[in-house]
XYZ file of C-alpha atoms in Angstrom:
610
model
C -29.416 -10.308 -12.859
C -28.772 -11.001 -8.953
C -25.051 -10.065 -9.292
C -25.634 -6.519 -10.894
C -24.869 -3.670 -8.555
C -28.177 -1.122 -8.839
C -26.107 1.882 -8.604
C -23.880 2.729 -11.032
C -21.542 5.706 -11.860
C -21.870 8.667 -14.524
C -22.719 7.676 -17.200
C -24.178 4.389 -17.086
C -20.646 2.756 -16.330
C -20.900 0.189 -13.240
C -17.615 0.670 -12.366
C -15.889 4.110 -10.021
C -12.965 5.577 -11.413
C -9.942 3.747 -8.745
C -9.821 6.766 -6.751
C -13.423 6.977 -6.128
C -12.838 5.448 -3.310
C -11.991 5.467 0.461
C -10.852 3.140 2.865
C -11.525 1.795 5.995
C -9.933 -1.013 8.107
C -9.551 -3.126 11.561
C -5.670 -3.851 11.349
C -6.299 -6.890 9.356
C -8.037 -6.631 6.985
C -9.577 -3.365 4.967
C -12.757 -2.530 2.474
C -13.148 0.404 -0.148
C -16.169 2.493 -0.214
C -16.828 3.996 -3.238
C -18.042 7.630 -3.469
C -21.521 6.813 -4.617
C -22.045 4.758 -1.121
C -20.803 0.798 -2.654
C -18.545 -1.023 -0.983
C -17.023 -2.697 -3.747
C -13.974 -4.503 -2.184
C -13.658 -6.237 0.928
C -11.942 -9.703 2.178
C -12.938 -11.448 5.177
C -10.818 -12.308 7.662
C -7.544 -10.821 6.102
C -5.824 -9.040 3.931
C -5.480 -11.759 1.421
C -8.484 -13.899 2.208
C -10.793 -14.014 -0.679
C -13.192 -11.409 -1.282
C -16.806 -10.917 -0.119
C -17.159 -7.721 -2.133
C -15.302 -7.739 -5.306
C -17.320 -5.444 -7.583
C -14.612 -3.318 -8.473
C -12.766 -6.441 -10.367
C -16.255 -7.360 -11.371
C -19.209 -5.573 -11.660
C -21.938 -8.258 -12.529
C -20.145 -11.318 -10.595
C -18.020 -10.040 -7.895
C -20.225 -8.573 -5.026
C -20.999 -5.363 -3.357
C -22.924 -3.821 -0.396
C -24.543 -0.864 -2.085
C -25.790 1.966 0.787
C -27.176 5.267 -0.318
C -30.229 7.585 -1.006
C -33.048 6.852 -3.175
C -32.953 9.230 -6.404
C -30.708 12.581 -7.521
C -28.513 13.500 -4.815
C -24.729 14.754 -4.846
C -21.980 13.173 -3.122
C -19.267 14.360 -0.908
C -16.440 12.089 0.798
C -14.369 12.713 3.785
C -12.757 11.395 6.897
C -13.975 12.181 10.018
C -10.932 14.341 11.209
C -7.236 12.743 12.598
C -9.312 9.455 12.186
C -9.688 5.940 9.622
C -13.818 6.253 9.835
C -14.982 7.432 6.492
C -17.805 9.683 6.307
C -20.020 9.621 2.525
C -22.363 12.473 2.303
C -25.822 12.508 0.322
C -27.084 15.958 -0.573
C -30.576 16.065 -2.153
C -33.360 18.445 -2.746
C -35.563 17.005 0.327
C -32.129 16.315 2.448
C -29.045 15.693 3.403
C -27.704 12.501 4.645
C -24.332 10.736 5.111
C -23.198 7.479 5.934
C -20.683 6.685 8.220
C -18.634 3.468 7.638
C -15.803 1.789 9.956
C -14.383 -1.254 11.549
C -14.061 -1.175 15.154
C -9.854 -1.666 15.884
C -9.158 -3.774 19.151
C -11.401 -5.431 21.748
C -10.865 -9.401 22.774
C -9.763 -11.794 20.027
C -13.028 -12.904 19.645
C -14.277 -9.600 19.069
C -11.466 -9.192 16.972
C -12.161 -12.554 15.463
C -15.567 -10.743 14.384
C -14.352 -8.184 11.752
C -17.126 -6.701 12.387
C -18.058 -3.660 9.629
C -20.476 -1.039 10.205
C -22.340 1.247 8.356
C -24.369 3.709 10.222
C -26.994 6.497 8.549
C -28.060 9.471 10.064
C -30.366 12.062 8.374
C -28.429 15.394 9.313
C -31.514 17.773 7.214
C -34.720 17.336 5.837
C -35.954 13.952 4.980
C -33.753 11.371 2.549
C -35.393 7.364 1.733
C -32.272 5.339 1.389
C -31.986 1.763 -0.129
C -29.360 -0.759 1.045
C -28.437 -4.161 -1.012
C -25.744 -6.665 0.427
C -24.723 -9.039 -1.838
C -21.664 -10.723 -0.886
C -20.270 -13.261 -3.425
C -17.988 -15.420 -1.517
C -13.965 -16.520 -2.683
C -13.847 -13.819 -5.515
C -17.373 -15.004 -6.966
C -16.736 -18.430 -7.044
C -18.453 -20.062 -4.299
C -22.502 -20.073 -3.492
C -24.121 -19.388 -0.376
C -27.376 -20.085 1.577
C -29.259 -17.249 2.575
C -31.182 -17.523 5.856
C -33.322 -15.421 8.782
C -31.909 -15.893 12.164
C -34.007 -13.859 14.807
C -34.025 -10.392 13.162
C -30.491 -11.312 11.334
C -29.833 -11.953 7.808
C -27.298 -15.038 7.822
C -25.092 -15.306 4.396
C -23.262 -18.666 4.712
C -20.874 -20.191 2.292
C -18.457 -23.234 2.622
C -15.820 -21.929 4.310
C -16.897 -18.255 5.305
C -20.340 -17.197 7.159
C -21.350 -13.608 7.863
C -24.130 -11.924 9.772
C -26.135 -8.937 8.703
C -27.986 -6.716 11.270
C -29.941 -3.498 10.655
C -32.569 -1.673 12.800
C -34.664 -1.854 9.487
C -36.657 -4.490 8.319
C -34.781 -6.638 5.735
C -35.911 -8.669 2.813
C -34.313 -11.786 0.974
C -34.384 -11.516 -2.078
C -32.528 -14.389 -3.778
C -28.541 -14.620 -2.451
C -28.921 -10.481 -1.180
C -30.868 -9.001 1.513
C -32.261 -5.465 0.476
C -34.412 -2.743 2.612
C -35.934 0.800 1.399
C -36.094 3.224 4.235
C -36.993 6.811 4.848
C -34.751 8.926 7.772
C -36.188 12.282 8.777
C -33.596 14.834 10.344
C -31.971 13.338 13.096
C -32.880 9.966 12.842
C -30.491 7.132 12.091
C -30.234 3.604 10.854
C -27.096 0.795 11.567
C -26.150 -2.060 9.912
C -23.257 -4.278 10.733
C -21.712 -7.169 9.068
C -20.154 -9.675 11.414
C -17.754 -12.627 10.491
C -19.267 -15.618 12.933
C -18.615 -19.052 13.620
C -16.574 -21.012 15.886
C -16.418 -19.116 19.148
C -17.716 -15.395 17.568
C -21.261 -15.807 18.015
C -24.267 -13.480 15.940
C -24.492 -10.468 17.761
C -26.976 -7.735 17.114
C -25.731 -4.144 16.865
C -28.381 -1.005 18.140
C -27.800 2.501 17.469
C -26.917 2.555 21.012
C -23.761 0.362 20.511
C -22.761 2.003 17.081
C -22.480 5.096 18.733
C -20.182 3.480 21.193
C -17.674 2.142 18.630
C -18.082 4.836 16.877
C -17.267 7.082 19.960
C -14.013 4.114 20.797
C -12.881 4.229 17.129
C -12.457 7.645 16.759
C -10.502 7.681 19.880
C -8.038 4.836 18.912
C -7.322 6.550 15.601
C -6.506 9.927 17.070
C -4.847 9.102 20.387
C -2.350 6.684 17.700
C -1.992 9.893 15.519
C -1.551 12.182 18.604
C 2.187 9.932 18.658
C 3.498 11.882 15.249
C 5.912 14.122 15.729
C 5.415 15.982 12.210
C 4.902 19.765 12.347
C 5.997 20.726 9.055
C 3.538 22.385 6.288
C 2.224 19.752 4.619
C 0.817 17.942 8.172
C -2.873 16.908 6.312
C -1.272 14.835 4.071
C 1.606 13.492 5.796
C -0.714 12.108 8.593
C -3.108 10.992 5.931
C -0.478 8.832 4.659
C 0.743 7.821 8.133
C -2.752 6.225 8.881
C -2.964 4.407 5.632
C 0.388 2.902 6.543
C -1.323 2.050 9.367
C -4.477 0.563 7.837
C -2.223 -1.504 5.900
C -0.833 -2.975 8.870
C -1.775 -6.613 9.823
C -1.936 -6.470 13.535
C -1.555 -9.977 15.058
C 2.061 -10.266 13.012
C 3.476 -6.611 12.618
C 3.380 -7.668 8.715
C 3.102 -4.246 6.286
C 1.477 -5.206 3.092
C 1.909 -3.435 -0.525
C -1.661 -2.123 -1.114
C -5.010 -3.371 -0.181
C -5.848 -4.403 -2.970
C -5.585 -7.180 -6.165
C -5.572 -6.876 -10.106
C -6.003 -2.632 -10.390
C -4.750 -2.553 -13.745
C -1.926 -0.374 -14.756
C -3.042 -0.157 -17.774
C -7.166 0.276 -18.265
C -7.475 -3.226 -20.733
C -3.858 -4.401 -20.191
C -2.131 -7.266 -18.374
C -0.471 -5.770 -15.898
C -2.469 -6.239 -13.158
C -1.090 -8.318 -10.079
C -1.974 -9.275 -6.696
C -0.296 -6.922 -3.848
C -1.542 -7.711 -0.766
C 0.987 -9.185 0.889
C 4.889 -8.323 2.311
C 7.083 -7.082 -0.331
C 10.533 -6.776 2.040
C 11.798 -3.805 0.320
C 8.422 -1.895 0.689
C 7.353 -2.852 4.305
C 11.238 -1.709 4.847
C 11.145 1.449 3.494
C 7.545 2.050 5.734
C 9.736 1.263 8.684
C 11.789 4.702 7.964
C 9.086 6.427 6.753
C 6.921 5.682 10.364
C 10.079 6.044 12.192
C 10.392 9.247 10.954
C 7.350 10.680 12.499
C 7.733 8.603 16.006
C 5.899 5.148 15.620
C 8.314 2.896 17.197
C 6.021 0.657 18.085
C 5.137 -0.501 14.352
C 8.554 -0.664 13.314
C 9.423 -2.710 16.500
C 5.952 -4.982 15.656
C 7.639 -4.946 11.727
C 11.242 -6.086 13.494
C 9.688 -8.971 15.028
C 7.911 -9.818 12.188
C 11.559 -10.491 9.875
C 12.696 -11.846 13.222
C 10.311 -14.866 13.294
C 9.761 -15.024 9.483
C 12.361 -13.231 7.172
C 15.322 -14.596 8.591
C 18.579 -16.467 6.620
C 17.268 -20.204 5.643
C 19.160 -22.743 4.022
C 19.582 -20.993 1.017
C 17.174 -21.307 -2.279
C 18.506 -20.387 -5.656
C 17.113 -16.957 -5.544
C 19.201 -15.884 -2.044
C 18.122 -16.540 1.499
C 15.405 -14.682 1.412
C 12.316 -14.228 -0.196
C 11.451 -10.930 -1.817
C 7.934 -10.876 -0.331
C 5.832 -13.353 1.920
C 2.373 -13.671 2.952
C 1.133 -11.942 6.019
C 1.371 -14.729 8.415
C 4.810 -15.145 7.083
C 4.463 -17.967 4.828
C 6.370 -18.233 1.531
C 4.098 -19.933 -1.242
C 1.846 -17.547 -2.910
C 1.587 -19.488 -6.093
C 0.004 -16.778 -8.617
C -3.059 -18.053 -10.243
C -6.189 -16.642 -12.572
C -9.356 -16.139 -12.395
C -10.988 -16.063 -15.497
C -14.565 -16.063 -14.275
C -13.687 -12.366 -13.409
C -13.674 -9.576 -16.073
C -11.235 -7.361 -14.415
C -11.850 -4.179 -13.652
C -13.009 -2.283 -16.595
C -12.685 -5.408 -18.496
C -8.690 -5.082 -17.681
C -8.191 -9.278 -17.422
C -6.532 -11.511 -16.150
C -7.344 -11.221 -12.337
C -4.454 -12.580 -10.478
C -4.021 -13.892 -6.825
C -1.348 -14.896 -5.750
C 2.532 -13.599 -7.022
C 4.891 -15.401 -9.449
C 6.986 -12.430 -8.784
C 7.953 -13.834 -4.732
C 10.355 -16.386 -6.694
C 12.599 -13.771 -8.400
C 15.634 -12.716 -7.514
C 15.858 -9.087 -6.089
C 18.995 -7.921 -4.624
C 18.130 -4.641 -3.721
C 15.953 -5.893 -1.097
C 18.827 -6.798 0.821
C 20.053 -3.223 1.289
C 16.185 -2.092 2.098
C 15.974 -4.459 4.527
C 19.220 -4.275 6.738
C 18.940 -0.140 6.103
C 15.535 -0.013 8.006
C 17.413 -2.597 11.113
C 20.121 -0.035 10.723
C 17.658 3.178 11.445
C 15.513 1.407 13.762
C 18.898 0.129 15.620
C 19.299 4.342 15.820
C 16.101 5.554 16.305
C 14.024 3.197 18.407
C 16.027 0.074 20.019
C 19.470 -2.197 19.909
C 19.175 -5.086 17.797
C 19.634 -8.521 19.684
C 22.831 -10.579 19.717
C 20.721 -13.139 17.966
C 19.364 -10.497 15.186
C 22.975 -9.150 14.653
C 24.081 -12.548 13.756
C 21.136 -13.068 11.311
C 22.346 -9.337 9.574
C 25.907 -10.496 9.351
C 24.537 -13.960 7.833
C 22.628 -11.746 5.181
C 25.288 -9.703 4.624
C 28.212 -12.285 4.116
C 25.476 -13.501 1.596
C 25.120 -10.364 -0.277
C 29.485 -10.305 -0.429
C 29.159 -13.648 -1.975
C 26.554 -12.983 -4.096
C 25.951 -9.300 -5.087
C 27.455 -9.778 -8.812
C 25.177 -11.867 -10.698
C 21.961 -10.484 -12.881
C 18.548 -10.395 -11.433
C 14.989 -9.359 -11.771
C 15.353 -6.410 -10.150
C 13.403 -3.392 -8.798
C 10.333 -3.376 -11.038
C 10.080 -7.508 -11.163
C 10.530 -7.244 -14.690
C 9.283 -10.605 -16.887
C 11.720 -9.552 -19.633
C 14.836 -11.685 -17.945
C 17.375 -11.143 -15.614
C 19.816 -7.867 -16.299
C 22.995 -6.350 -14.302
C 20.545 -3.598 -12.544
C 22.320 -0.370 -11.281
C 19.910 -0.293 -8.533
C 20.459 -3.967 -7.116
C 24.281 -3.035 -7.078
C 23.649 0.278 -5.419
C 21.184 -1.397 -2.928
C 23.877 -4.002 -2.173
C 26.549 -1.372 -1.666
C 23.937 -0.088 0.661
C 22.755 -3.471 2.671
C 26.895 -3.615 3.764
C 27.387 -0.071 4.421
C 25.175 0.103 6.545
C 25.893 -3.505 8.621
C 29.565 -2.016 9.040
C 28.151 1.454 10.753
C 26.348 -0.811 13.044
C 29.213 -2.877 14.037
C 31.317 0.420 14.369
C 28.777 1.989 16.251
C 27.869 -0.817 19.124
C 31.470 -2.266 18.612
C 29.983 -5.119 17.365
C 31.846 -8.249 15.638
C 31.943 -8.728 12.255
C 34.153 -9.824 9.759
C 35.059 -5.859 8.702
C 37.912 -6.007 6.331
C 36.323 -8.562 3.762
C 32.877 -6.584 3.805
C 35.008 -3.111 3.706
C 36.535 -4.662 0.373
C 33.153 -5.906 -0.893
C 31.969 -2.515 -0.835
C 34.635 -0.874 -2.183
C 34.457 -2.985 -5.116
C 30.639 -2.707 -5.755
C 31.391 1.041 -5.436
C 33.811 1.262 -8.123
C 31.898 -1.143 -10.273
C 29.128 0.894 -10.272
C 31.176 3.973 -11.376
C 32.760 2.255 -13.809
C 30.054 0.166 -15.779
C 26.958 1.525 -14.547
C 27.967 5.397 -15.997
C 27.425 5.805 -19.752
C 29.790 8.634 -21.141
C 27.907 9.119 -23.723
C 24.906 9.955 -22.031
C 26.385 11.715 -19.364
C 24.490 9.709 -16.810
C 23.968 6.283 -14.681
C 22.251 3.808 -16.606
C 19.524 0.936 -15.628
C 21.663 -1.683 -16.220
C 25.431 -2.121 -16.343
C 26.704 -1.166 -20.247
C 23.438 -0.098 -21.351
C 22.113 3.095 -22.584
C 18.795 2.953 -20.835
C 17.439 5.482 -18.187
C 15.823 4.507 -14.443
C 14.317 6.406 -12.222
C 15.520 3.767 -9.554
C 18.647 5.335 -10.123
C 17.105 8.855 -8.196
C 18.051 6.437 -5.294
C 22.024 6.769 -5.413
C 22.007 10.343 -3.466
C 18.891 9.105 -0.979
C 21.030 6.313 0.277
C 24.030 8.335 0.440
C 26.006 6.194 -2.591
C 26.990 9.855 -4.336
C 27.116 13.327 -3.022
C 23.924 14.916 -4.137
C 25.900 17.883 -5.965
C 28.628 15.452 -7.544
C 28.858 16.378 -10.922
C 28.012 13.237 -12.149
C 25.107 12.890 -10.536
C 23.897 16.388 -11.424
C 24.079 15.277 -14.712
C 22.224 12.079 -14.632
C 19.371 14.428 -12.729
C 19.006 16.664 -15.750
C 18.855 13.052 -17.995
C 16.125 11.985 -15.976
C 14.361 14.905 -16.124
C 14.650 15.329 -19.598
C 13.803 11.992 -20.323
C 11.546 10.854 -17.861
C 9.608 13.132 -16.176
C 6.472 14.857 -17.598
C 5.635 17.959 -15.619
C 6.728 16.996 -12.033
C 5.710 13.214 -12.925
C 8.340 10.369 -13.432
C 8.102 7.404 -15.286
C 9.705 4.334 -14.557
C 11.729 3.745 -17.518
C 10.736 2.794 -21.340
C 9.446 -0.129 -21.689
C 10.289 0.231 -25.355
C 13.668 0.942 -25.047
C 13.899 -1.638 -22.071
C 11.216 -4.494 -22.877
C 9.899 -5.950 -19.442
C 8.598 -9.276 -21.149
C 5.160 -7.683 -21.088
C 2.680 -6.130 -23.236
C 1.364 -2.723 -23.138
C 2.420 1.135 -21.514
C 1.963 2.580 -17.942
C 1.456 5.519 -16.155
C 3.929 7.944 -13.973
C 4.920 5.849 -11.223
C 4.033 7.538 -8.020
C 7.018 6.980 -5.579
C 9.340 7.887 -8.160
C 7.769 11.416 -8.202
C 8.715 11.747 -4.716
C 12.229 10.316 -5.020
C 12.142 13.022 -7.839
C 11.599 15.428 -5.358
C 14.206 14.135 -2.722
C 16.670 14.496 -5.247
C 16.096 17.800 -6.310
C 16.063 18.696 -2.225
C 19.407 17.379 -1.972
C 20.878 18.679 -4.875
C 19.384 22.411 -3.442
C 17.541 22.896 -6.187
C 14.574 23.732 -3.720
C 12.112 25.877 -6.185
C 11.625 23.021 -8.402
C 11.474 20.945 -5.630
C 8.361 22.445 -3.788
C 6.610 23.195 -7.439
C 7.800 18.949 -7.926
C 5.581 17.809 -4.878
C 3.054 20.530 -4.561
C 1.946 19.273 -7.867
C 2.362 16.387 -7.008
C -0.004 16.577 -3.762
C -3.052 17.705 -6.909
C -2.469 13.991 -8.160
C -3.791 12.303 -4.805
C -7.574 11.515 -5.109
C -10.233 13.295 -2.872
C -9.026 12.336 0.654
C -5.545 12.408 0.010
C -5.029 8.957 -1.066
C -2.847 7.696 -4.400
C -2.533 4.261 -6.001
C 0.416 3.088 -7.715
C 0.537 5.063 -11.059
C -0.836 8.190 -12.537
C -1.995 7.556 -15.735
C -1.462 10.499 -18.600
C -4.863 11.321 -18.225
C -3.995 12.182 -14.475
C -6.450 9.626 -13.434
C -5.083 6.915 -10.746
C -4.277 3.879 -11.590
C -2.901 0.494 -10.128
C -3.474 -0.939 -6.742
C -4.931 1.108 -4.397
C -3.932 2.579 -2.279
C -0.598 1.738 -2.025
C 2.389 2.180 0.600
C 5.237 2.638 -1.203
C 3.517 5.682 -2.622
C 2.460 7.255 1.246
C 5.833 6.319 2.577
C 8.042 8.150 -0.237
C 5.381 11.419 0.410
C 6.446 11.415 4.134
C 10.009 11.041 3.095
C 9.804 13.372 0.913
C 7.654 16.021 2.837
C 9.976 15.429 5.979
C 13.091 16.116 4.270
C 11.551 19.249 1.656
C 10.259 20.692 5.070
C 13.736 20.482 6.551
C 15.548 22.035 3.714
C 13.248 25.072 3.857
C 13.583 26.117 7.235
């Protein structure tokens, strides 16, 4: 069949374990390169465009540019060093060759306009043949494309989308894919690069000559943007690993921080709960604004600021608050969640979902994320604006008015809307932290009413949200149920990290919900979500984990808690969402909340140790 990849992994299995993979990016869109050479996920122009290359959500259907050496070889994966550009190493009895994949970041808009992707080979010993297969499969499968010769490029055009394939080898059509077998002795090399054109971004070839010199550019962008980090502690190789996948996550031309790169990772291998994250949870691009602020990249949470200046600012009110809990990239606010059941998931884990249902729930917690980060970046980097304070104390008269009333919560549960500890806490939060700004800058604000407002969600909290008989906070006001969200409460300063009630609910937790260093969630049995089916540690939680155990001074378990931890992250230093309990990752990938809670957590574990 056209649509079947050649390659496939151990086994005879078509599909790479999740975090088989790298990634690569331009700042607006990104691709995953599997460790056996595939690029098996990639949407052109943007984050959430459709995909070109979906093989990873569909092995036979979705699409793939397959690039690596002809026969038995071993692989080895690794990022060229301080940089995004992925290198994939071939070693093989005759040779040893690697591939070197990237997007050029910057240039023009029209070169910027080109997305352009580019894979270049070099024989480094002996002699290696290579074969090459791009097979895009244009808006997630769904839509057929002409095939075509232009000069010495290979032109793949669909309805909406056209892209252009150069190589210094000869290339063949065969059907919808262009293929070429090639031999490199040492030193040689071989490019090809895959161009979005149309409108004003014409076909442009690219020689080894001009792969060198984006090669030579890219590097250079990637490390003189590191070279900004002020992080010296011990764990630097994977804090800055997770600073520049922040980074890659970042859609340039908005300031806009989205969730993962990715669509539909399951959870669960076979289960439902697979969703669409590519695009601006509030709460998550929040949290990366502290977690980049933190090392020194003002500039990203200044691009982020402007971002919920023009788009997440107080409407006219909807039922479910002001504000939306996540919006799309360019800022817009309908991502109606749809299927695609011409996909098989990946692994067979269906549906495939684009889109979110979840960015019409009601979230309160992201109110406290969101005016938190204003708060630290109000610190840290630069005064709000008259005209941005007045949108905070809009949100935050909302929040007093609103704050006590059930909602989705946290983990966008399906199960119904519950009194969540954390939305309360996070609300406590979004007006603490508005009244040390106005107290600070001796700004105006109504003070007294949001004083009592917090006082009262305070003493709420203690008062229905701690179960005596467990002898710890609870998920959800009068319930019995455990949360990790809860590790929260000392993070955001609610309770004094060595309060004895808090020390208590640490040692429930940890009895309860963690499995060596590794923290679940919550039970999904003993709190139904309104879906079917288990899922793994939950990777952010494992670093809150951590943070609370730092603060409490309990700093033994707490290096042993993220050392281990640091094992979990796949072969470049990269994690998706969950681990499952075969230790395997699992969930969209890779994702920010999980980077930006290892920098926390690394930042303040490295302070606390001296």
């Amino acid at each position: 069949m056209a649509g079947t990849p050649t390659f496939e992994a151990a086994g005879g299995d078509p599909y790479l374990p999740i975090s088989d993979h790298g990634l690569i990016g331009d700042l607006r869109t990104v691709a995953l390169v599997g460790t056996n050479g595939t690029i098996d996920w990639y949407c052109c122009p943007a984050f959430d465009a459709p995909s070109v290359f979906a093989a990873i959500l569909d092995a036979e259907r979705g699409g793939c540019f397959e690039l690596a050496a002809i026969g038995p070889a071993r692989t080895k994966q690794f990022y060229f060093p301080d940089t995004n550009v992925l290198i994939t190493r071939f070693y093989a009895e005759d040779g040893v060759g690697e591939v070197q994949d990237f997007m050029p970041v910057g240039g023009g808009s029209v070169e910027a306009d080109r997305h352009r992707l580019i894979r270049r080979v070099v024989c480094v010993r002996g002699s290696l043949p290579f074969r090459v297969r791009v097979a895009p499969r244009f808006d997630y499968g769904a839509q057929p494309h002409t095939l075509r010769m232009v000069g010495d490029m290979a032109v793949f055009a669909s309805e909406n989308l056209s892209l252009a394939l150069t190589a210094t080898v000869p290339l063949e059509l065969r059907g919808p894919d262009a293929r070429a077998d090639f031999k490199l002795s040492e030193g040689e090399s071989a490019v090809f690069a895959l161009d979005q054109v149309g409108g004003d971004v014409q076909p442009r070839g690219c020689a080894r000559t001009e792969a060198e010199r984006q090669f030579t550019s890219t590097v250079a962008y990637w490390r003189r943007w590191l070279a900004q980090s002020r992080y010296r502690g011990r764990w630097r190789e994977m804090v800055h690993r997770s600073a520049l996948t922040l980074k890659l996550l970042t859609y340039a031309p908005t300031g806009a921080i989205v969730a993962a790169a990715t669509t539909s990772l399951p959870e669960q291998l076979g289960g439902e709960r697979n969703w669409d994250y590519r695009y601006v949870w509030v709460r998550d691009a929040a949290f990366c604004v502290y977690a980049l602020l933190r090392l020194g990249f003002s500039s990203e949470a200044e691009a982020f600021m402007e971002f919920v200046t023009r788009h997440i600012t107080p409407g006219d009110g909807r039922a479910s608050g002001p504000l939306q809990i996540m919006y799309g990239i360019d800022g817009r606010t309908d991502l109606t969640e749809r299927e695609l059941p011409h996909l098989d998931g990946h692994r067979g884990s269906a549906p495939v979902r684009v889109g979110n249902a979840a960015a019409d729930q009601l979230q309160l917690d992201i109110y406290g994320a969101l005016i938190d980060s204003v708060y630290l970046y109000d610190k840290w980097a630069k005064p709000v604006s008259s005209d941005q304070w007045d949108d905070v104390c809009a949100l935050v008269d909302w929040v007093c008015a609103h704050w006590d009333q059930p909602d989705e919560g946290i983990w966008e549960t399906r199960g119904g809307r519950k009194n969540f500890l954390y939305s309360r806490l996070m609300c406590w939060v979004a007006i603490e932290r508005a009244i040390r700004m106005a107290h600070r800058r001796g700004l105006p604000a109504d003070l007294s009413h949001w004083r009592e407002v917090r006082d009262t969600i305070y003493r709420r909290i203690m008062s229905r949200g701690w179960s005596a008989s467990r002898q710890a906070f609870m998920q959800h006001e009068d319930g019995e149920v455990l949360d990790a969200a809860v590790l929260m409460m000392p993070l955001a300063k609610f309770i004094a990290p060595t309060d004895p009630k808090w020390l208590s609910t640490l040692d429930a937790l940890t009895q309860d919900l963690v499995s060596d260093s590794l923290v679940y969630r919550y039970d999904p049995q003993a709190s139904p979500d309104g879906l079917r089916g288990d899922e793994g540690t939950f990777s952010i939680c494992s670093f809150w984990y951590v943070e609370a155990l730092v603060h409490a001074g309990r700093l033994d378990e707490a290096r042993l808690a993220f050392e281990k931890m640091l094992t979990y992250a796949n072969h470049l230093g990269l994690y998706a969402e969950e681990i499952s309990s075969t230790g395997e990752q699992q969930g969209n990938f890779p994702q920010a909340f999980t980077h930006l809670a290892l920098i926390s957590a690394a930042f303040n574990l490295d302070r606390a140790l001296g």
